[in-house]
PDB file of C-alpha atoms in Angstrom:
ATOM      1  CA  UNK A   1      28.965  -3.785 205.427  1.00  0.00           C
ATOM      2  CA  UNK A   2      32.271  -4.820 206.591  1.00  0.00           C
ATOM      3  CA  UNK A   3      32.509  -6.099 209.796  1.00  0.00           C
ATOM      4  CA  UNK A   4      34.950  -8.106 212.716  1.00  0.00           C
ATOM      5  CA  UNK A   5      38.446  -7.799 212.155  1.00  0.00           C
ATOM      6  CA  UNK A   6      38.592 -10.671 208.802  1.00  0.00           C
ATOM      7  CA  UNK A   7      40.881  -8.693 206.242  1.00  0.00           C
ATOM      8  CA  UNK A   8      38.255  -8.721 203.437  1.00  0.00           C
ATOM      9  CA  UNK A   9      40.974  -8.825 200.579  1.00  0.00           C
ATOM     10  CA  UNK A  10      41.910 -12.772 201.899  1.00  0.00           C
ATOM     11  CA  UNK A  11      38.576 -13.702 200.252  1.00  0.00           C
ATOM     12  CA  UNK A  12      40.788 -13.703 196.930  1.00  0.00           C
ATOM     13  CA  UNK A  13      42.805 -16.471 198.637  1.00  0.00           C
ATOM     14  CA  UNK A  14      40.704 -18.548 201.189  1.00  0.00           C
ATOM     15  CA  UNK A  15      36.747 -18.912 202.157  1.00  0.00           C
ATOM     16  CA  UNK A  16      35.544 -16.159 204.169  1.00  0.00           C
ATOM     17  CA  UNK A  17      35.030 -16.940 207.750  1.00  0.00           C
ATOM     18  CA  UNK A  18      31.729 -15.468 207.957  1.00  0.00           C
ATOM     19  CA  UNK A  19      29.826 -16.851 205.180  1.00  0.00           C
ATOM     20  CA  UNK A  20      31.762 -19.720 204.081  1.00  0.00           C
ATOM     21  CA  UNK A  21      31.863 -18.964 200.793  1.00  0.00           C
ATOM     22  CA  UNK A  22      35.149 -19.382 198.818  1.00  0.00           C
ATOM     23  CA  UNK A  23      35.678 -17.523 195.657  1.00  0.00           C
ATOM     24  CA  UNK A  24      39.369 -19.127 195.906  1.00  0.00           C
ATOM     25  CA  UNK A  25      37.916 -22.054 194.641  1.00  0.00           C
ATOM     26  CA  UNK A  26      36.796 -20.825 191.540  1.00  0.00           C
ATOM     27  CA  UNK A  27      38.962 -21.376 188.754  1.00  0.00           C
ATOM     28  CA  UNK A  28      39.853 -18.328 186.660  1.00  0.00           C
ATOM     29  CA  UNK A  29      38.287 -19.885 183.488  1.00  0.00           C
ATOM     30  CA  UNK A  30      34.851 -20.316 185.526  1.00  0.00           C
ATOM     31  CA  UNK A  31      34.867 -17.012 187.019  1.00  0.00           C
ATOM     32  CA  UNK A  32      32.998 -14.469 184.525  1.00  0.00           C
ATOM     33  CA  UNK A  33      30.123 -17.760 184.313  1.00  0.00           C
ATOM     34  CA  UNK A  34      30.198 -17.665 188.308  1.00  0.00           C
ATOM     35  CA  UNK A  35      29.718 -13.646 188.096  1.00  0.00           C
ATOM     36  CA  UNK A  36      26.681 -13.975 185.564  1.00  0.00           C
ATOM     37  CA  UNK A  37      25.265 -16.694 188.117  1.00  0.00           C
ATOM     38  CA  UNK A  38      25.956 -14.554 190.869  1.00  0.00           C
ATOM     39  CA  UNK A  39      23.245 -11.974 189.216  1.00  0.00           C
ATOM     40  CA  UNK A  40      20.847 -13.565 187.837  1.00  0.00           C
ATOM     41  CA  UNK A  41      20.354 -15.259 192.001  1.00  0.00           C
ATOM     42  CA  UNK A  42      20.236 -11.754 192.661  1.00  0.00           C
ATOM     43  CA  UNK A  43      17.347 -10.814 190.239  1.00  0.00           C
ATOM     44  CA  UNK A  44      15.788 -14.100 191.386  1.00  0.00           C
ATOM     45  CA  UNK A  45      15.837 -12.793 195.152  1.00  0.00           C
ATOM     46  CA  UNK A  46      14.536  -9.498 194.413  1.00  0.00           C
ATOM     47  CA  UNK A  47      11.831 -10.557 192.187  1.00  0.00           C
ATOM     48  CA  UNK A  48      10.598 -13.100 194.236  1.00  0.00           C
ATOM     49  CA  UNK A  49      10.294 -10.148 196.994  1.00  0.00           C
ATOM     50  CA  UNK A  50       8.690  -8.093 195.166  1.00  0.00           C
ATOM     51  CA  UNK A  51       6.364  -9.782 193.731  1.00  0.00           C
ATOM     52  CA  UNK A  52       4.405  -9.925 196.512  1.00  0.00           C
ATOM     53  CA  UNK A  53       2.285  -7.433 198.624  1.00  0.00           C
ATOM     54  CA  UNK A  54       4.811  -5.599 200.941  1.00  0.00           C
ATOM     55  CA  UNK A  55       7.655  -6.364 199.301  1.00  0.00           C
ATOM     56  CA  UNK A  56       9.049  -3.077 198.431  1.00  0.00           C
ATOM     57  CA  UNK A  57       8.472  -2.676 202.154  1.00  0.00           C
ATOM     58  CA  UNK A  58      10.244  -5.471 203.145  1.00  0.00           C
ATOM     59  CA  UNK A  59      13.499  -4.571 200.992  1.00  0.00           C
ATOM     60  CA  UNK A  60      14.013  -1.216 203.012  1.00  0.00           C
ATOM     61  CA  UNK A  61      13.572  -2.400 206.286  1.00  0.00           C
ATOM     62  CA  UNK A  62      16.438  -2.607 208.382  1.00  0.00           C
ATOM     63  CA  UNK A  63      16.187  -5.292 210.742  1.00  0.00           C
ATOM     64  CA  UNK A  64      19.638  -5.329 212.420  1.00  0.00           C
ATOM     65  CA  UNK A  65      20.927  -1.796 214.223  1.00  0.00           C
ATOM     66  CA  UNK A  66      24.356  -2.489 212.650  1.00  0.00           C
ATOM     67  CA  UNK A  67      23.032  -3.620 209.365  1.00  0.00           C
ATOM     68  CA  UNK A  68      21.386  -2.502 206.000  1.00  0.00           C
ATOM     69  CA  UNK A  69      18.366  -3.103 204.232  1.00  0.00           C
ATOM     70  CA  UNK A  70      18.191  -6.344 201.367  1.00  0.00           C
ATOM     71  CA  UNK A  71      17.909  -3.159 199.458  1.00  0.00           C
ATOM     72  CA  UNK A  72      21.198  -1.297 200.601  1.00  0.00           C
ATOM     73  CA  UNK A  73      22.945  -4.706 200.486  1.00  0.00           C
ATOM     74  CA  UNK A  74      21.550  -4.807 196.496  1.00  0.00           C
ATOM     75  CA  UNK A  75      22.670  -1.739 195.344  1.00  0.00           C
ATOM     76  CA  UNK A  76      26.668  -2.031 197.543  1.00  0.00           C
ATOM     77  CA  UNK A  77      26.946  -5.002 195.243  1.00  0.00           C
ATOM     78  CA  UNK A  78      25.358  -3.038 192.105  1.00  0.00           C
ATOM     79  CA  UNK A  79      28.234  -0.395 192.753  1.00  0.00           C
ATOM     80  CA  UNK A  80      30.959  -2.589 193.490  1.00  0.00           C
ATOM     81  CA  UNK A  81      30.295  -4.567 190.014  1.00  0.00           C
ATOM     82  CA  UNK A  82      30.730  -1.436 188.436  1.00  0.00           C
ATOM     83  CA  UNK A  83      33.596  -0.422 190.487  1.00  0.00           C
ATOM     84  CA  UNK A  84      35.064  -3.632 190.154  1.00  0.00           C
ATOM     85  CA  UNK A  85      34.589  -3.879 186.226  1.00  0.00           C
ATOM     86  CA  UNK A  86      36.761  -0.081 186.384  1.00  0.00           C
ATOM     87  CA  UNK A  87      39.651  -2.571 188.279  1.00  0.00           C
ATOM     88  CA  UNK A  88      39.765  -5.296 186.271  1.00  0.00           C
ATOM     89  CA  UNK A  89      39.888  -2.602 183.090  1.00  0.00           C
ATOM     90  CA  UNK A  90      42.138  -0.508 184.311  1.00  0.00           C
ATOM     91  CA  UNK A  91      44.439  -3.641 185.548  1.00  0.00           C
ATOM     92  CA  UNK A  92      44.671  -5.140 182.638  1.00  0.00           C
ATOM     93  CA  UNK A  93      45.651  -1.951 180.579  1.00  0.00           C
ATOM     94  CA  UNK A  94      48.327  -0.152 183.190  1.00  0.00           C
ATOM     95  CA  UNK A  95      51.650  -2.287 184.798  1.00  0.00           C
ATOM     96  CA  UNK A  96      50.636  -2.363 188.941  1.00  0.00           C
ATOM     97  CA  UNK A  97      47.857   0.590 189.114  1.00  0.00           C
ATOM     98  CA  UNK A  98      46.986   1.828 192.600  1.00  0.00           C
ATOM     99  CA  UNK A  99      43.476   1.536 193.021  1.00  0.00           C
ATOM    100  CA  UNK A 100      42.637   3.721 195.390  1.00  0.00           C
ATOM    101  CA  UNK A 101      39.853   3.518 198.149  1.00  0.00           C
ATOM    102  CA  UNK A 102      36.003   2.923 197.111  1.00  0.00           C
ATOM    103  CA  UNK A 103      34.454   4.415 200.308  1.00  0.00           C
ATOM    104  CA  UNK A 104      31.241   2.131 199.774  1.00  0.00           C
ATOM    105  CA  UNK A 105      29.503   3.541 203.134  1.00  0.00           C
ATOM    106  CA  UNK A 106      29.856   7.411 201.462  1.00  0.00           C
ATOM    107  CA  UNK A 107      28.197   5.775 198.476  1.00  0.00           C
ATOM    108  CA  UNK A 108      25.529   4.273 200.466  1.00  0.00           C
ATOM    109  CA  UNK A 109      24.658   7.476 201.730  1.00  0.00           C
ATOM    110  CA  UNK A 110      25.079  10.094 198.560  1.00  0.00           C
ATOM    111  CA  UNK A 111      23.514   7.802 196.127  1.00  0.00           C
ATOM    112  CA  UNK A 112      20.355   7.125 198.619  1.00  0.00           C
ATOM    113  CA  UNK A 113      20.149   3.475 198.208  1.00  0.00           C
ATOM    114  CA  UNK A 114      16.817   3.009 200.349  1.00  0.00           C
ATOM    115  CA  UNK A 115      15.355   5.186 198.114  1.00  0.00           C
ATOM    116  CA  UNK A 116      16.167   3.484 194.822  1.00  0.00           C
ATOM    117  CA  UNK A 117      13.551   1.196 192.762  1.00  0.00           C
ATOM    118  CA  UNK A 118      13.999  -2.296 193.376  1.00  0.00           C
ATOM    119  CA  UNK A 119      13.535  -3.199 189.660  1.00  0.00           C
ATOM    120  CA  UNK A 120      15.908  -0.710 188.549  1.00  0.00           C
ATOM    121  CA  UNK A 121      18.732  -2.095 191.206  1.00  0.00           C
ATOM    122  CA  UNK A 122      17.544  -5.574 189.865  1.00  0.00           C
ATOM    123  CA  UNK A 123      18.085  -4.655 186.189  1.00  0.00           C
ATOM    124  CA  UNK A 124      21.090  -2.595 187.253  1.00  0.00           C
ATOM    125  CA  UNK A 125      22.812  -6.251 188.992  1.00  0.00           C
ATOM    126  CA  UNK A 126      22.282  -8.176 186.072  1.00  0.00           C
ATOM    127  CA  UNK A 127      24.209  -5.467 183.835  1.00  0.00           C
ATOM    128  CA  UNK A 128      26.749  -5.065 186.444  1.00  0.00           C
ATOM    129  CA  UNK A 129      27.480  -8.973 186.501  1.00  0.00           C
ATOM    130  CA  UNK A 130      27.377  -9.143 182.438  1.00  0.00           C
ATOM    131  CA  UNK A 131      29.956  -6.469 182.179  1.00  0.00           C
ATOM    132  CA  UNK A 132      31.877  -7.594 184.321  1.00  0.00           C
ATOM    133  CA  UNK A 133      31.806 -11.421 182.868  1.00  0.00           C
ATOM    134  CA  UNK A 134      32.515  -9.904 179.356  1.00  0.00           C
ATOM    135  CA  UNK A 135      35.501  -8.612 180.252  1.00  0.00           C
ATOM    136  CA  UNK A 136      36.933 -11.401 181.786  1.00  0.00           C
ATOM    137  CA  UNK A 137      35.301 -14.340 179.186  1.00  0.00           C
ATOM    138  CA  UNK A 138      37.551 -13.505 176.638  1.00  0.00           C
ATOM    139  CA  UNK A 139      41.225 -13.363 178.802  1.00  0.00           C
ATOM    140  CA  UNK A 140      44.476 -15.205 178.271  1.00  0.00           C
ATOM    141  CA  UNK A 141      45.224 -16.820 181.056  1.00  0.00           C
ATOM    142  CA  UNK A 142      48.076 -14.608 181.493  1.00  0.00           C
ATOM    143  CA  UNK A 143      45.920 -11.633 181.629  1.00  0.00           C
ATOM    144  CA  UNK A 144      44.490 -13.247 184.614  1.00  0.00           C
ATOM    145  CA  UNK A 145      47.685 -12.909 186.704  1.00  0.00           C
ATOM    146  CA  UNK A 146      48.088  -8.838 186.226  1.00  0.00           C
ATOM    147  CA  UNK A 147      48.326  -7.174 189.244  1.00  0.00           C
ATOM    148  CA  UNK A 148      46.944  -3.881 190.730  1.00  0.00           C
ATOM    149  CA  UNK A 149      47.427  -2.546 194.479  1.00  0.00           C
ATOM    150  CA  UNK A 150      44.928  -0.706 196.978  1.00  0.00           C
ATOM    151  CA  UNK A 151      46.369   0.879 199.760  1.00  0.00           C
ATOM    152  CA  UNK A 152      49.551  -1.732 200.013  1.00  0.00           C
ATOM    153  CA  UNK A 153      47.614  -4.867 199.101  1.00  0.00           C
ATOM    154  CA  UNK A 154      48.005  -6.460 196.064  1.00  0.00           C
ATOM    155  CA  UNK A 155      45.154  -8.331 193.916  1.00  0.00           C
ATOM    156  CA  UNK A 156      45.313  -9.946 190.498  1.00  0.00           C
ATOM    157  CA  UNK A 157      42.789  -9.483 188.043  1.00  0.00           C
ATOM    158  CA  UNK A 158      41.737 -13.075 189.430  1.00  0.00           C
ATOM    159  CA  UNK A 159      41.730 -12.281 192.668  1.00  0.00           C
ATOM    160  CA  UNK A 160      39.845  -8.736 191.629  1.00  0.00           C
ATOM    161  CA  UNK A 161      36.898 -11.152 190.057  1.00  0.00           C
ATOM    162  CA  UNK A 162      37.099 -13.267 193.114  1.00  0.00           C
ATOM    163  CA  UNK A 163      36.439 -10.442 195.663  1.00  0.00           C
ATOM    164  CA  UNK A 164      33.376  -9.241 193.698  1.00  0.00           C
ATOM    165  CA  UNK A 165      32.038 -12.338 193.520  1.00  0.00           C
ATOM    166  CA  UNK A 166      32.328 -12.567 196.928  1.00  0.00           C
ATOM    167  CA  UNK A 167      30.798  -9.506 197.501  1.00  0.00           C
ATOM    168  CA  UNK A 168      27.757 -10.506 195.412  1.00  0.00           C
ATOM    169  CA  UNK A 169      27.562 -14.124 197.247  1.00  0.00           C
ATOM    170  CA  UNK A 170      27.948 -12.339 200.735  1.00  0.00           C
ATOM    171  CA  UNK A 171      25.593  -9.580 200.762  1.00  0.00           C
ATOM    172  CA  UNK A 172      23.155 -11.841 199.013  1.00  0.00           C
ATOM    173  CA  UNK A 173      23.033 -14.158 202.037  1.00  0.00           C
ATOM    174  CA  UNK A 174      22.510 -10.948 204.203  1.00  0.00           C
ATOM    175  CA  UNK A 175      19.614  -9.910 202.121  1.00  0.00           C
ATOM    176  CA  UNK A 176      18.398 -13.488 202.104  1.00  0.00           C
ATOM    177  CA  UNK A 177      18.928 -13.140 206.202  1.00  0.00           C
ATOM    178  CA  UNK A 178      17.080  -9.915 206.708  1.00  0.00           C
ATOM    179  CA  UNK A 179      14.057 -10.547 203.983  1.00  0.00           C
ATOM    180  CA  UNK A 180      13.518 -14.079 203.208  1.00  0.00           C
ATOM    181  CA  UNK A 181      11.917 -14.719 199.762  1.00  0.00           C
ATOM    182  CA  UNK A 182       8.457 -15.814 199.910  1.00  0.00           C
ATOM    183  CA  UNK A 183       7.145 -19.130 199.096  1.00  0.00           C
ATOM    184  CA  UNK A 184       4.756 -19.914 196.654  1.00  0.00           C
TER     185      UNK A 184
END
């Protein structure tokens, strides 16, 4: 969930105010290895919830009035890998593509995230983040400076990689926040 006035699309260029994290920092070449990282913490975090008694529980529980649930903020990053992997794709085979609006709170709703199974959203991450790294692995560094538009703003296929990484790295420290993993 977006939130503040911070124009989200700056995380391609500078650490994001409200997390810290900066995907800017990242250098192209590192990026699909910082994507498949980026998952398997993911996985981590939801098995280590889950594997314990009232985890599932846990997961969907909304904690914050203006929030989501660790699972909601699982499967928003789930989708946006995919929709992300679609960018990158379809940025690196068409000169300046608009890429239209992703409205991810529509999703949210229509695909029913608090009812989804954990696992599934889990296995469903890792996928996402594997896809997405083997389509950027193999680039010329050219390939990296393609550009596609949304709504005015303009990303490269970089800076594409770099805002779903973000996303991942964001909404995992919001899942973190809401549900902390257990300890051993």
């Amino acid at each position: 969930m977006a939130s503040g006035a911070f124009d989200y699309t700056q995380v391609q260029f500078r650490a994001c105010p409200e997390c810290g994290h900066d995907a800017s920092a990242i250098p192209a070449a590192d990026l699909a290895a910082a994507v498949v990282d980026i998952g398997r913490r993911w996985q981590e975090f939801i098995g280590a919830v889950t594997d314990h008694p009232g985890g599932v529980d846990a997961l969907c529980e909304r904690r914050d009035a203006d929030g989501w649930a660790a699972l909601e903020y699982a499967c928003h990053v789930r989708d946006v890998l995919s929709v992300f992997a679609r960018r990158v794709e379809l940025a690196l085979a068409t000169h300046r593509p608009e890429l239209g609006w992703w409205d991810h709170e529509r999703a949210a709703a229509d695909e029913h995230y608090l009812a989804q199974d954990p696992g599934a959203v889990a296995d469903d991450l890792q996928h996402g983040t594997s896809e997405l790294a083997d389509i950027v692995q193999p680039l010329h560094p050219a390939a990296w400076e393609r550009v596609a538009t949304r709504q005015g703003d303009e990303f490269t296929v970089a800076g594409l990689v770099r805002f779903a990484w973000h996303e991942a790295a964001h909404h995992l420290d919001d899942a973190r926040r809401v549900v902390p993993a257990p300890t051993a």
